[in-house]
PDB file of C-alpha atoms in Angstrom:
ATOM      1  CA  UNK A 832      23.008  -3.622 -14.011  1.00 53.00           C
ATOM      2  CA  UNK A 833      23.171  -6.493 -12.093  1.00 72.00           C
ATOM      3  CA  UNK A 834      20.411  -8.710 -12.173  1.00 88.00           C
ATOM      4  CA  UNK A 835      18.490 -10.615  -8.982  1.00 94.00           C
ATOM      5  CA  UNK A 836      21.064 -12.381  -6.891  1.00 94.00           C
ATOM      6  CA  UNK A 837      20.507 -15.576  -4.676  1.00 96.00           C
ATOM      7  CA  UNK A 838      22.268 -16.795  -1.834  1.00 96.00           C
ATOM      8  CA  UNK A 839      23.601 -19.408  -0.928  1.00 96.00           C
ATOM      9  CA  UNK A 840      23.424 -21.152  -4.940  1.00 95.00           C
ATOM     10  CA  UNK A 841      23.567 -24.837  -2.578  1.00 96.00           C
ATOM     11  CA  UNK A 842      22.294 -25.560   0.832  1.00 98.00           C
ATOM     12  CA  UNK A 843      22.279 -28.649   2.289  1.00 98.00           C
ATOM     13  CA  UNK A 844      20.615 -29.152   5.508  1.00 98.00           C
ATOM     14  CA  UNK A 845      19.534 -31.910   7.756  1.00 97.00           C
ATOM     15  CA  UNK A 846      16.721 -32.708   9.167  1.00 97.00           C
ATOM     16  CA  UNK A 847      14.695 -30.486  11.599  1.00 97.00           C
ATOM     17  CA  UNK A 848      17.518 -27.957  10.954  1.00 98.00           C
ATOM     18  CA  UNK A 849      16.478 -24.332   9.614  1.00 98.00           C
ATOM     19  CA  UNK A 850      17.015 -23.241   5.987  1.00 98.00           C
ATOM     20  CA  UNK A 851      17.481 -19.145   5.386  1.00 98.00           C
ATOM     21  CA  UNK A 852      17.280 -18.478   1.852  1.00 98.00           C
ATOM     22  CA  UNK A 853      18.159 -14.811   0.459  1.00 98.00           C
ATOM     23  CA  UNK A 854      17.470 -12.283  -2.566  1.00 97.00           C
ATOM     24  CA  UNK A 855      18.073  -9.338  -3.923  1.00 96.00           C
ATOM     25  CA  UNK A 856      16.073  -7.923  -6.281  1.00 95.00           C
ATOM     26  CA  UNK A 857      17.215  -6.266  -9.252  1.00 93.00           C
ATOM     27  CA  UNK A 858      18.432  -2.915  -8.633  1.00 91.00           C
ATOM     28  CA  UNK A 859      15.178  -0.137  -7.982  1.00 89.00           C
ATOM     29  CA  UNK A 860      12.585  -3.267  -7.979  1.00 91.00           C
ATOM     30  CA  UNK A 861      10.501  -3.674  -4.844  1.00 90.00           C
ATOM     31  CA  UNK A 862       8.462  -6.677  -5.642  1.00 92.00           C
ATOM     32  CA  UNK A 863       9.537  -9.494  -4.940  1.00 95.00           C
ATOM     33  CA  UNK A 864       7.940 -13.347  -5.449  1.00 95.00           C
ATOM     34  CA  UNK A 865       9.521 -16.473  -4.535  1.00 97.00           C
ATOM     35  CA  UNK A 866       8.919 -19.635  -6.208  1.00 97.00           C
ATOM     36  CA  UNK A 867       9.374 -23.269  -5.729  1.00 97.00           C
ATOM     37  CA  UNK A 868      10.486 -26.036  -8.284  1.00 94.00           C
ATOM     38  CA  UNK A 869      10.026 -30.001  -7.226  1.00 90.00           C
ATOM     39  CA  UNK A 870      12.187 -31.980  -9.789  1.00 83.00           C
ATOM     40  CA  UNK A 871      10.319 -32.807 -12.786  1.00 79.00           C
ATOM     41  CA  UNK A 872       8.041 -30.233 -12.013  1.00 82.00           C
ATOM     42  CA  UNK A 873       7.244 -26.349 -13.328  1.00 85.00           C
ATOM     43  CA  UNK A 874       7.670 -23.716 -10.786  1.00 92.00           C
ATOM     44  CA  UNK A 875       4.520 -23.006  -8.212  1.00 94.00           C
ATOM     45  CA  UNK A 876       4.108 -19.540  -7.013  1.00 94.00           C
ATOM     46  CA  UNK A 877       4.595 -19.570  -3.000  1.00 96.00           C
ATOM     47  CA  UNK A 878       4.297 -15.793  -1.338  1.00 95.00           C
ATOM     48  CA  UNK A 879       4.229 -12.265  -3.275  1.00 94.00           C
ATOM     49  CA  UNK A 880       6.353  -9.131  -1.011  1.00 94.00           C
ATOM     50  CA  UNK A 881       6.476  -5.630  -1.286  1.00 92.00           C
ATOM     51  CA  UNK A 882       8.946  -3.789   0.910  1.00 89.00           C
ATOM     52  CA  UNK A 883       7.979  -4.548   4.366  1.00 89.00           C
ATOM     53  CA  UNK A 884       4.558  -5.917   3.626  1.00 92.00           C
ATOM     54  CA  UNK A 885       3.463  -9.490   2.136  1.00 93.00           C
ATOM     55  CA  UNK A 886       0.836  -9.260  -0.492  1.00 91.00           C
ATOM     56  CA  UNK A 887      -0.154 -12.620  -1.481  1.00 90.00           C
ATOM     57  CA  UNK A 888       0.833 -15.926  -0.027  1.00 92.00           C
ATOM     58  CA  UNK A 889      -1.556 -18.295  -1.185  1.00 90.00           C
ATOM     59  CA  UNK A 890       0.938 -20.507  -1.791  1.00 91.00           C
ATOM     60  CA  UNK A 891       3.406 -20.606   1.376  1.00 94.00           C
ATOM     61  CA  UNK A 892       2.821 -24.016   3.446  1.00 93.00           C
ATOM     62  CA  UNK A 893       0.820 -23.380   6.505  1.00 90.00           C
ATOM     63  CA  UNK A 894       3.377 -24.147   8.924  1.00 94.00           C
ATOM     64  CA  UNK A 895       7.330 -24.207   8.981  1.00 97.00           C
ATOM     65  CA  UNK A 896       7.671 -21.176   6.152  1.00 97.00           C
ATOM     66  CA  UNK A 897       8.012 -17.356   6.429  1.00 97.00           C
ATOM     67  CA  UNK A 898       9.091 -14.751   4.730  1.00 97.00           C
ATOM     68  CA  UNK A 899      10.008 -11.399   4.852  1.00 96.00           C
ATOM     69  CA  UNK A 900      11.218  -8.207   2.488  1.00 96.00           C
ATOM     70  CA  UNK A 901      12.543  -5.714   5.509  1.00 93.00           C
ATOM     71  CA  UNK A 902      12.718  -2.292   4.062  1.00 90.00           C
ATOM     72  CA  UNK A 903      16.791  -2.678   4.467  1.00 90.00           C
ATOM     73  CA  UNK A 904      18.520  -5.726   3.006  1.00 92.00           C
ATOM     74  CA  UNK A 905      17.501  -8.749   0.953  1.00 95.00           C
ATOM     75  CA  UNK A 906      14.425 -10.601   1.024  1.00 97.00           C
ATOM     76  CA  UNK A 907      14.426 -13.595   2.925  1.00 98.00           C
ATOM     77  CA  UNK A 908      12.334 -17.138   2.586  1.00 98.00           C
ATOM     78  CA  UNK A 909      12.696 -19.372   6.276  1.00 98.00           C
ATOM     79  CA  UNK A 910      12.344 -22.684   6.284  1.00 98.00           C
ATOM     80  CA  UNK A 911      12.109 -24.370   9.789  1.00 97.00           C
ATOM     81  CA  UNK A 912      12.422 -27.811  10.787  1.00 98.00           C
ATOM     82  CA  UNK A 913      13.380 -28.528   7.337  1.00 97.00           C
ATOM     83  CA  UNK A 914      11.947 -32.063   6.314  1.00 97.00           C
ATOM     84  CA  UNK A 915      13.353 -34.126   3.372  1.00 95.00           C
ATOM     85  CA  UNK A 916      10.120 -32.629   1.390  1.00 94.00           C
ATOM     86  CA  UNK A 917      11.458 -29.209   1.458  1.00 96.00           C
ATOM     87  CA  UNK A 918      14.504 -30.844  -0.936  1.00 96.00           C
ATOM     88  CA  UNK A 919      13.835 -28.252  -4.166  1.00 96.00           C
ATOM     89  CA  UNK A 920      14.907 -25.623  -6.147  1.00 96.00           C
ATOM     90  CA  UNK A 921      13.828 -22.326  -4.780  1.00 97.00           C
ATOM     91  CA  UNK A 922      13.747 -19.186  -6.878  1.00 96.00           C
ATOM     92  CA  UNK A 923      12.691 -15.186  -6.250  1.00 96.00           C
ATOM     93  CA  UNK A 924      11.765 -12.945  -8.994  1.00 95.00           C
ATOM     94  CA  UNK A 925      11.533  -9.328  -9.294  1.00 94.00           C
ATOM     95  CA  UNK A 926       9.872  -6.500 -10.715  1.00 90.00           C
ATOM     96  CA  UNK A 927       9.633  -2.850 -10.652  1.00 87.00           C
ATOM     97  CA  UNK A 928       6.300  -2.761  -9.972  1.00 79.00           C
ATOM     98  CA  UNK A 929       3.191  -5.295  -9.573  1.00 69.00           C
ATOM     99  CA  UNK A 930       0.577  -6.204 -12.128  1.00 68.00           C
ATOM    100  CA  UNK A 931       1.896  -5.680 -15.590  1.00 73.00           C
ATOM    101  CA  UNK A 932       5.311  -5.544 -14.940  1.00 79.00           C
ATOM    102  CA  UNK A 933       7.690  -9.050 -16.210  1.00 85.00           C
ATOM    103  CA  UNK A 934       9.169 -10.514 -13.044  1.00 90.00           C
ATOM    104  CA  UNK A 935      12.916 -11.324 -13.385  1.00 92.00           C
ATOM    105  CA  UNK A 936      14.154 -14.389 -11.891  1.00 93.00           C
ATOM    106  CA  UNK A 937      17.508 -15.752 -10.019  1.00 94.00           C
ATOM    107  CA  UNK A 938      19.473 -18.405 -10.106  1.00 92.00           C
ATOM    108  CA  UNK A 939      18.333 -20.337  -7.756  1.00 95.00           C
ATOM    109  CA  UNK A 940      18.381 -21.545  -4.872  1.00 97.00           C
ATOM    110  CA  UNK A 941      18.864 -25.504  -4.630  1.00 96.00           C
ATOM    111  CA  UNK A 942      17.885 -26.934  -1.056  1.00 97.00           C
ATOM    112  CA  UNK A 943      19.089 -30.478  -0.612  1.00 97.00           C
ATOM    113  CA  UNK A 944      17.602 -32.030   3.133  1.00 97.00           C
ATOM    114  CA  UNK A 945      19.512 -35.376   4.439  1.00 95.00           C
TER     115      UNK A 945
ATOM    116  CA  UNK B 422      -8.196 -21.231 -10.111  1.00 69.00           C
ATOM    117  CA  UNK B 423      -6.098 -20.995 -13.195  1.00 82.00           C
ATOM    118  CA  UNK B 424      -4.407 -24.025 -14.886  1.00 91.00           C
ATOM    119  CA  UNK B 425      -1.483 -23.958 -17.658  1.00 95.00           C
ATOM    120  CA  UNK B 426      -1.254 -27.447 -19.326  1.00 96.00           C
ATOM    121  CA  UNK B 427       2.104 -28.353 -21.468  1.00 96.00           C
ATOM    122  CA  UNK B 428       1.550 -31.633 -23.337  1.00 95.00           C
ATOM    123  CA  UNK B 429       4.458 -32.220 -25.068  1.00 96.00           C
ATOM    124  CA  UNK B 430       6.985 -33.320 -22.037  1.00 95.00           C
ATOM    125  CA  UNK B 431       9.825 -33.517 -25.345  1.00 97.00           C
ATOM    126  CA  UNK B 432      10.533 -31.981 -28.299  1.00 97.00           C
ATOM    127  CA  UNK B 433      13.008 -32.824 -30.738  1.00 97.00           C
ATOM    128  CA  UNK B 434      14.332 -30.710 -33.382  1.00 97.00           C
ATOM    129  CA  UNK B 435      17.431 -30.742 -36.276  1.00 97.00           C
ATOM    130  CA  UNK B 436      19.291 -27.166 -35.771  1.00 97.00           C
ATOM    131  CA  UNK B 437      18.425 -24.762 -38.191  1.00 97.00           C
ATOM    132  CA  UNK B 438      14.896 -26.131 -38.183  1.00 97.00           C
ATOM    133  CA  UNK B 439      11.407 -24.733 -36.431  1.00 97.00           C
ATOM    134  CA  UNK B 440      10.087 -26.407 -33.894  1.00 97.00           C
ATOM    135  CA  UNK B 441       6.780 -25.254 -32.197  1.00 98.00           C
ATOM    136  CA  UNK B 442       5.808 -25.901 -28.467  1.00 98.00           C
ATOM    137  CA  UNK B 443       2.009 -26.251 -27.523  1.00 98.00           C
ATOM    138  CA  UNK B 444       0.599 -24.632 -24.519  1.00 98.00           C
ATOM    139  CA  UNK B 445      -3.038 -24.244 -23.185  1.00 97.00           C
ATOM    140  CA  UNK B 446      -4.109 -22.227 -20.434  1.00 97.00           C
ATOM    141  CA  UNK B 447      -7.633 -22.694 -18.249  1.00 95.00           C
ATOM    142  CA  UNK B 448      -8.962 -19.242 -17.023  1.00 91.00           C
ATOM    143  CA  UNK B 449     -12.293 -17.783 -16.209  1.00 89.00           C
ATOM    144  CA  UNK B 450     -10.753 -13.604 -16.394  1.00 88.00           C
ATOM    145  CA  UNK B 451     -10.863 -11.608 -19.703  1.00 87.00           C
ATOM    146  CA  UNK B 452      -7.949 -10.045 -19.295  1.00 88.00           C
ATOM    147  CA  UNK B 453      -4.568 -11.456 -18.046  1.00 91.00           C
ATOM    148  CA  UNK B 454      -0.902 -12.045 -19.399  1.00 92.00           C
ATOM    149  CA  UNK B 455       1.039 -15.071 -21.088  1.00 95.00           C
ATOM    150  CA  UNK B 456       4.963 -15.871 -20.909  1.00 95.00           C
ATOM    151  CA  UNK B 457       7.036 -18.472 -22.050  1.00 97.00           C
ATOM    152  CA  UNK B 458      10.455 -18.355 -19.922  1.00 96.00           C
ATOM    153  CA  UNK B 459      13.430 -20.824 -20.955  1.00 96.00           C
ATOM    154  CA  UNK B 460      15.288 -23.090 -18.068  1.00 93.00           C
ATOM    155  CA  UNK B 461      18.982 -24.049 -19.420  1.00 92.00           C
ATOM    156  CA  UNK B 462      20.984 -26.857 -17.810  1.00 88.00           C
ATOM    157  CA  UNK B 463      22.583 -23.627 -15.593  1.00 85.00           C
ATOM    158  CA  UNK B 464      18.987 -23.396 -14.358  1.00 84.00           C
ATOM    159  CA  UNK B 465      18.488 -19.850 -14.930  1.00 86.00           C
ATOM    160  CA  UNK B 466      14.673 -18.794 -15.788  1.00 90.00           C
ATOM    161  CA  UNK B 467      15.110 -16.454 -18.815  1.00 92.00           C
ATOM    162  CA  UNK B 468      11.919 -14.912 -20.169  1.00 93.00           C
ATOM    163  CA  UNK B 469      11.868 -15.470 -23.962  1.00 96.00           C
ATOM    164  CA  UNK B 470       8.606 -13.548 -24.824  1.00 95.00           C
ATOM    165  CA  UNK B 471       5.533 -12.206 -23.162  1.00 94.00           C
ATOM    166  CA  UNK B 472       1.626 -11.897 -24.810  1.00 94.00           C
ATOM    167  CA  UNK B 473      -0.911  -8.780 -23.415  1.00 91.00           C
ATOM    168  CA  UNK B 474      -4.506 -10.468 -24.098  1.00 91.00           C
ATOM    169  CA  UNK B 475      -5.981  -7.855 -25.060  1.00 89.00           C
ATOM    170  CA  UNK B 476      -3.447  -7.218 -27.665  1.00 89.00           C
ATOM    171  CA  UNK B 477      -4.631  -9.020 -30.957  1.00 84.00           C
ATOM    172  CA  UNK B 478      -0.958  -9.014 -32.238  1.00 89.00           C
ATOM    173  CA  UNK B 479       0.665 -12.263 -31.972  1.00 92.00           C
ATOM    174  CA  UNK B 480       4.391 -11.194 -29.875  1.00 91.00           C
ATOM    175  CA  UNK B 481       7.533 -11.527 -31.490  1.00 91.00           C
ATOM    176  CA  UNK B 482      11.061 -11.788 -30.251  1.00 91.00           C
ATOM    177  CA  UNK B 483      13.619 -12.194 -33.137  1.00 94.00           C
ATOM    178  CA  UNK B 484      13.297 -15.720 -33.701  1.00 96.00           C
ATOM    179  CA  UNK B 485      10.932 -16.676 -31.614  1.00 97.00           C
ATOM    180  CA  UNK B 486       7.171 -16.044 -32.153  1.00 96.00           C
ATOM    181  CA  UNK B 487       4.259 -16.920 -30.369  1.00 97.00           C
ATOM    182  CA  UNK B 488       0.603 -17.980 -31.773  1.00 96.00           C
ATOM    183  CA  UNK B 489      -2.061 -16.667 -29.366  1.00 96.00           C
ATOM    184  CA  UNK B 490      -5.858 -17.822 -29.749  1.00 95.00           C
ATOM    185  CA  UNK B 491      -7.332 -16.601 -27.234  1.00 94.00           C
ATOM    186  CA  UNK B 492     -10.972 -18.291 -27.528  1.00 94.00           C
ATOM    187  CA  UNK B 493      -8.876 -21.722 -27.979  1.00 95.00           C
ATOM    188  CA  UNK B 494      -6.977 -20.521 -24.844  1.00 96.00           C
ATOM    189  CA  UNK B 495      -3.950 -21.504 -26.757  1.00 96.00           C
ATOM    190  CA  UNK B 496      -0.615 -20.212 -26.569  1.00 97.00           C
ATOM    191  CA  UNK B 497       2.228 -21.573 -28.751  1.00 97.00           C
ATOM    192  CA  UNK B 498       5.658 -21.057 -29.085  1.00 98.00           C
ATOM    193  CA  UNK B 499       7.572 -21.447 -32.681  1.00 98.00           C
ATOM    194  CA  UNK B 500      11.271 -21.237 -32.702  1.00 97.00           C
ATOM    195  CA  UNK B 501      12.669 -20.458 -35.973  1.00 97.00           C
ATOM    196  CA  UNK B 502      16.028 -21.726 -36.982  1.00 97.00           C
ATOM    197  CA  UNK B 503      16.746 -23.520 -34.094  1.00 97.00           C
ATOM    198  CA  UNK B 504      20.022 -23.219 -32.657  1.00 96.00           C
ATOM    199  CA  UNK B 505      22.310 -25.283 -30.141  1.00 96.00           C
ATOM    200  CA  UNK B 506      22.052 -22.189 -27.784  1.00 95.00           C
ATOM    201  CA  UNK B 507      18.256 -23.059 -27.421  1.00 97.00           C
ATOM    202  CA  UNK B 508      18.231 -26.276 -25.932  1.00 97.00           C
ATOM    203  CA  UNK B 509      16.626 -26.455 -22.592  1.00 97.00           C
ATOM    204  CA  UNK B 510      13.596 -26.803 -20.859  1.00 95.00           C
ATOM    205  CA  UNK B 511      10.711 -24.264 -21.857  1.00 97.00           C
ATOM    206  CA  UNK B 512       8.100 -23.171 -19.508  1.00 96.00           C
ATOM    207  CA  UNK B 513       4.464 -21.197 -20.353  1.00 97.00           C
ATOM    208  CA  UNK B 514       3.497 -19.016 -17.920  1.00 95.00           C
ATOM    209  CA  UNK B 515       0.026 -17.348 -17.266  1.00 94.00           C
ATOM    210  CA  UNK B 516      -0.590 -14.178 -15.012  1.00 90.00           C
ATOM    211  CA  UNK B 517      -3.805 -12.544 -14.149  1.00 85.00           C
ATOM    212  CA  UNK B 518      -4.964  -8.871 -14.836  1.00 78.00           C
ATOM    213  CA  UNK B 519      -4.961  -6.464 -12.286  1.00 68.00           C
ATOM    214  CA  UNK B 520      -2.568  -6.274  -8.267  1.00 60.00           C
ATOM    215  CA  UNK B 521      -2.559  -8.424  -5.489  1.00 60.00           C
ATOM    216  CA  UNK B 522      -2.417 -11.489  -6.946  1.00 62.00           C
ATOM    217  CA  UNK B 523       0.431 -11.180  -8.885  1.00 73.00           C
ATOM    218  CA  UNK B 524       2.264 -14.890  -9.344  1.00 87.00           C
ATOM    219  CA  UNK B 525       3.048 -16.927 -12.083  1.00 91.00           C
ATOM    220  CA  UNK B 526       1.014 -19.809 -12.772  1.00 93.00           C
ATOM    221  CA  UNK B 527       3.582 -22.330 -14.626  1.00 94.00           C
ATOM    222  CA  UNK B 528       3.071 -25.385 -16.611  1.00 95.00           C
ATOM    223  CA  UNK B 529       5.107 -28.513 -16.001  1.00 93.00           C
ATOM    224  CA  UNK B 530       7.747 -27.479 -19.051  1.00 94.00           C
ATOM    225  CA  UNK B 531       8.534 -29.058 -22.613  1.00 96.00           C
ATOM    226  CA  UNK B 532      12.463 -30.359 -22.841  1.00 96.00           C
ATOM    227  CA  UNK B 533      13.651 -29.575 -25.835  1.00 97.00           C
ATOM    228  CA  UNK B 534      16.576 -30.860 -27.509  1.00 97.00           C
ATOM    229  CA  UNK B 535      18.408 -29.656 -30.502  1.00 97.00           C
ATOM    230  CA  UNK B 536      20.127 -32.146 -32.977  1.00 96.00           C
ATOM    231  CA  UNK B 537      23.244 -30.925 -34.552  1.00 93.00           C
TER     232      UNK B 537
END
Protein backbone atom coordinates (compact mmCIF):
# COMPACT_ATOMS: atom_id res chain seq x y z
CA UNK A 1 0.00 0.00 0.00
CA UNK A 2 1.80 2.82 -0.86
CA UNK A 3 1.65 5.62 1.30
CA UNK A 4 1.13 9.65 0.32
CA UNK A 5 3.66 10.61 -2.29
CA UNK A 6 5.17 14.18 -2.91
CA UNK A 7 6.61 15.65 -5.82
CA UNK A 8 9.20 17.11 -6.59
CA UNK A 9 11.20 16.01 -2.86
CA UNK A 10 13.49 19.60 -3.85
CA UNK A 11 12.48 22.68 -5.66
CA UNK A 12 14.43 25.46 -6.01
CA UNK A 13 13.04 28.50 -7.51
CA UNK A 14 13.89 32.09 -7.98
CA UNK A 15 12.35 34.87 -7.34
CA UNK A 16 8.90 35.93 -8.73
CA UNK A 17 9.02 32.49 -10.44
CA UNK A 18 5.97 29.98 -9.75
CA UNK A 19 6.28 26.94 -7.45
CA UNK A 20 3.71 23.77 -8.30
CA UNK A 21 3.83 21.44 -5.56
CA UNK A 22 2.01 17.87 -5.89
CA UNK A 23 0.35 14.91 -3.77
CA UNK A 24 -1.13 11.96 -3.79
CA UNK A 25 -2.97 10.78 -1.19
CA UNK A 26 -2.82 7.43 0.10
CA UNK A 27 -4.61 5.04 -1.93
CA UNK A 28 -8.89 5.37 -1.38
CA UNK A 29 -8.28 8.71 0.86
CA UNK A 30 -9.99 11.85 -0.37
CA UNK A 31 -8.95 14.36 2.17
CA UNK A 32 -6.34 15.97 1.75
CA UNK A 33 -4.45 18.94 4.04
CA UNK A 34 -1.33 20.60 3.26
CA UNK A 35 0.95 21.95 5.74
CA UNK A 36 3.80 24.28 6.06
CA UNK A 37 7.09 23.97 8.19
CA UNK A 38 9.47 27.32 8.64
CA UNK A 39 12.85 25.96 10.00
CA UNK A 40 12.88 25.75 13.62
CA UNK A 41 9.35 25.77 13.59
CA UNK A 42 6.27 22.99 14.06
CA UNK A 43 4.09 22.56 11.12
CA UNK A 44 0.98 25.24 10.63
CA UNK A 45 -2.07 23.96 9.00
CA UNK A 46 -2.57 26.02 5.56
CA UNK A 47 -5.88 24.75 3.42
CA UNK A 48 -8.10 21.46 4.08
CA UNK A 49 -9.49 19.66 0.30
CA UNK A 50 -11.92 17.23 -0.47
CA UNK A 51 -12.12 16.03 -4.05
CA UNK A 52 -12.92 18.99 -6.06
CA UNK A 53 -13.98 21.23 -3.23
CA UNK A 54 -11.76 23.21 -0.52
CA UNK A 55 -13.08 22.94 2.95
CA UNK A 56 -11.06 25.01 5.16
CA UNK A 57 -8.30 27.41 4.32
CA UNK A 58 -7.88 29.49 7.18
CA UNK A 59 -4.51 29.23 6.86
CA UNK A 60 -3.51 29.80 3.01
CA UNK A 61 -1.82 33.44 2.58
CA UNK A 62 -4.23 35.84 1.09
CA UNK A 63 -2.51 36.36 -2.03
CA UNK A 64 0.08 34.35 -4.24
CA UNK A 65 -1.32 30.65 -2.97
CA UNK A 66 -3.96 28.22 -4.38
CA UNK A 67 -4.81 25.04 -4.30
CA UNK A 68 -6.69 22.52 -5.78
CA UNK A 69 -7.75 18.52 -5.40
CA UNK A 70 -9.35 17.98 -9.17
CA UNK A 71 -11.43 14.91 -9.01
CA UNK A 72 -8.60 13.24 -11.48
CA UNK A 73 -4.94 13.42 -10.48
CA UNK A 74 -2.96 14.68 -7.50
CA UNK A 75 -3.61 17.51 -5.38
CA UNK A 76 -1.82 20.48 -6.11
CA UNK A 77 -0.51 23.61 -3.76
CA UNK A 78 0.59 26.94 -6.31
CA UNK A 79 2.78 29.22 -5.26
CA UNK A 80 3.13 32.41 -7.47
CA UNK A 81 5.64 34.98 -7.54
CA UNK A 82 7.51 32.95 -5.14
CA UNK A 83 9.38 35.35 -2.62
CA UNK A 84 12.42 34.22 -0.52
CA UNK A 85 9.64 33.85 2.44
CA UNK A 86 7.99 31.03 0.76
CA UNK A 87 11.67 29.09 1.41
CA UNK A 88 10.02 25.96 3.66
CA UNK A 89 9.20 22.61 3.96
CA UNK A 90 5.80 21.88 2.61
CA UNK A 91 3.89 18.75 3.50
CA UNK A 92 0.15 17.14 2.54
CA UNK A 93 -1.52 14.65 4.64
CA UNK A 94 -4.25 12.32 4.06
CA UNK A 95 -7.10 10.60 5.37
CA UNK A 96 -9.94 8.47 4.50
CA UNK A 97 -12.31 10.55 5.77
CA UNK A 98 -12.55 14.01 7.83
CA UNK A 99 -13.05 14.50 11.53
CA UNK A 100 -11.85 11.49 13.41
CA UNK A 101 -9.87 9.98 10.98
CA UNK A 102 -5.50 10.21 11.59
CA UNK A 103 -4.13 12.17 8.65
CA UNK A 104 -1.04 10.51 7.07
CA UNK A 105 1.70 12.65 6.00
CA UNK A 106 4.47 12.81 3.02
CA UNK A 107 7.71 13.40 2.70
CA UNK A 108 7.89 16.56 1.97
CA UNK A 109 8.20 18.94 -0.03
CA UNK A 110 11.36 21.32 0.54
CA UNK A 111 11.02 24.78 -1.38
CA UNK A 112 14.31 26.63 -1.47
CA UNK A 113 13.69 30.53 -3.22
CA UNK A 114 17.10 32.38 -4.43
CA UNK B 1 -8.16 29.73 18.68
CA UNK B 2 -6.33 26.71 19.90
CA UNK B 3 -2.66 26.76 21.10
CA UNK B 4 -0.23 23.60 21.67
CA UNK B 5 2.82 24.72 23.78
CA UNK B 6 6.11 22.30 23.87
CA UNK B 7 8.54 23.59 26.51
CA UNK B 8 11.22 21.44 26.43
CA UNK B 9 13.03 22.54 22.92
CA UNK B 10 15.71 19.27 24.04
CA UNK B 11 15.66 16.24 25.59
CA UNK B 12 18.40 14.08 26.38
CA UNK B 13 18.26 10.54 27.20
CA UNK B 14 20.90 7.28 27.79
CA UNK B 15 19.38 4.34 25.44
CA UNK B 16 17.57 1.89 27.21
CA UNK B 17 16.28 4.62 29.50
CA UNK B 18 12.63 6.57 29.67
CA UNK B 19 12.47 9.77 28.82
CA UNK B 20 9.12 11.75 28.99
CA UNK B 21 8.19 14.81 26.74
CA UNK B 22 5.78 17.56 28.17
CA UNK B 23 3.05 19.00 26.15
CA UNK B 24 0.13 21.43 26.99
CA UNK B 25 -2.62 22.30 24.87
CA UNK B 26 -5.02 25.70 25.20
CA UNK B 27 -8.66 24.92 24.06
CA UNK B 28 -12.06 26.22 24.87
CA UNK B 29 -14.08 22.68 23.08
CA UNK B 30 -14.92 19.58 25.24
CA UNK B 31 -14.26 17.30 22.91
CA UNK B 32 -11.30 17.13 20.42
CA UNK B 33 -8.21 14.79 19.63
CA UNK B 34 -4.38 14.71 20.69
CA UNK B 35 -1.29 13.26 18.60
CA UNK B 36 2.20 13.15 19.04
CA UNK B 37 3.88 12.50 15.44
CA UNK B 38 7.84 11.90 15.26
CA UNK B 39 10.09 14.00 12.54
CA UNK B 40 13.47 11.89 11.83
CA UNK B 41 16.49 13.52 10.18
CA UNK B 42 14.70 11.92 6.70
CA UNK B 43 11.94 14.37 7.64
CA UNK B 44 9.14 12.07 7.45
CA UNK B 45 6.07 12.92 9.95
CA UNK B 46 5.28 9.49 11.50
CA UNK B 47 2.37 9.42 13.93
CA UNK B 48 3.54 7.63 17.11
CA UNK B 49 0.19 7.64 19.09
CA UNK B 50 -3.13 9.36 19.12
CA UNK B 51 -5.54 10.28 22.49
CA UNK B 52 -9.76 10.45 21.97
CA UNK B 53 -10.71 13.01 24.93
CA UNK B 54 -13.38 11.59 25.83
CA UNK B 55 -11.66 8.37 26.33
CA UNK B 56 -10.42 8.24 30.06
CA UNK B 57 -7.77 5.57 29.06
CA UNK B 58 -4.40 6.92 28.80
CA UNK B 59 -3.20 5.48 24.80
CA UNK B 60 -0.58 3.12 24.44
CA UNK B 61 1.64 2.14 21.58
CA UNK B 62 4.20 -0.60 22.57
CA UNK B 63 6.69 1.46 24.12
CA UNK B 64 5.42 4.50 24.01
CA UNK B 65 2.63 5.77 26.34
CA UNK B 66 1.01 8.88 26.76
CA UNK B 67 -0.29 10.66 30.16
CA UNK B 68 -3.49 12.62 29.38
CA UNK B 69 -5.02 15.12 32.07
CA UNK B 70 -7.40 16.56 30.57
CA UNK B 71 -8.46 19.37 33.25
CA UNK B 72 -4.50 20.17 33.35
CA UNK B 73 -4.80 20.21 29.50
CA UNK B 74 -1.72 18.15 29.61
CA UNK B 75 -0.54 15.69 27.29
CA UNK B 76 2.76 13.80 27.81
CA UNK B 77 4.67 11.48 26.05
CA UNK B 78 6.95 8.66 27.95
CA UNK B 79 9.20 6.57 25.88
CA UNK B 80 10.22 3.48 27.50
CA UNK B 81 13.54 1.93 26.78
CA UNK B 82 14.71 4.34 24.56
CA UNK B 83 16.32 3.25 21.54
CA UNK B 84 18.78 4.78 18.82
CA UNK B 85 15.86 4.32 16.29
CA UNK B 86 13.96 7.07 18.32
CA UNK B 87 15.98 9.96 17.99
CA UNK B 88 14.37 12.83 16.27
CA UNK B 89 12.30 15.63 16.65
CA UNK B 90 8.78 14.98 18.37
CA UNK B 91 5.80 17.00 17.66
CA UNK B 92 2.17 17.19 19.82
CA UNK B 93 -0.56 17.72 17.85
CA UNK B 94 -4.17 18.87 18.81
CA UNK B 95 -7.36 18.48 16.54
CA UNK B 96 -10.83 19.64 17.20
CA UNK B 97 -14.12 17.54 17.42
CA UNK B 98 -16.42 17.48 14.77
CA UNK B 99 -15.85 18.40 10.22
CA UNK B 100 -14.85 21.34 8.57
CA UNK B 101 -12.21 22.36 10.44
CA UNK B 102 -10.18 19.56 10.33
CA UNK B 103 -6.18 20.67 10.66
CA UNK B 104 -3.61 19.98 12.93
CA UNK B 105 -2.67 22.47 15.34
CA UNK B 106 1.23 21.64 16.06
CA UNK B 107 3.55 22.70 18.71
CA UNK B 108 7.03 23.95 17.92
CA UNK B 109 8.62 20.16 18.62
CA UNK B 110 11.04 18.71 21.42
CA UNK B 111 14.58 17.33 19.77
CA UNK B 112 15.41 14.50 21.29
CA UNK B 113 18.60 12.81 21.34
CA UNK B 114 19.53 9.38 22.39
CA UNK B 115 22.99 8.63 24.06
CA UNK B 116 24.44 5.32 23.27
Amino acid sequence: NAGVMQNPRHLVRRRGQEARLRCSPMKGHSHVYWYRQLPEEGLKFMVYLQKENIIDESGMPKERFSAEFPKEGPSILRIQQVVRGDSAAYFCASSLAGGPDTQYFGPGTRLTVL
Amino acid sequence: AQTVTQSQPEMSVQEAETVTLSCTYDTSESDYYLFWYKQPPSRQMILVIRQEAYKQQNATENRFSVNFQKAAKSFSLKISDSQLGDAAMYFCAYRRWGGGADGLTFGKGTHLIIQP
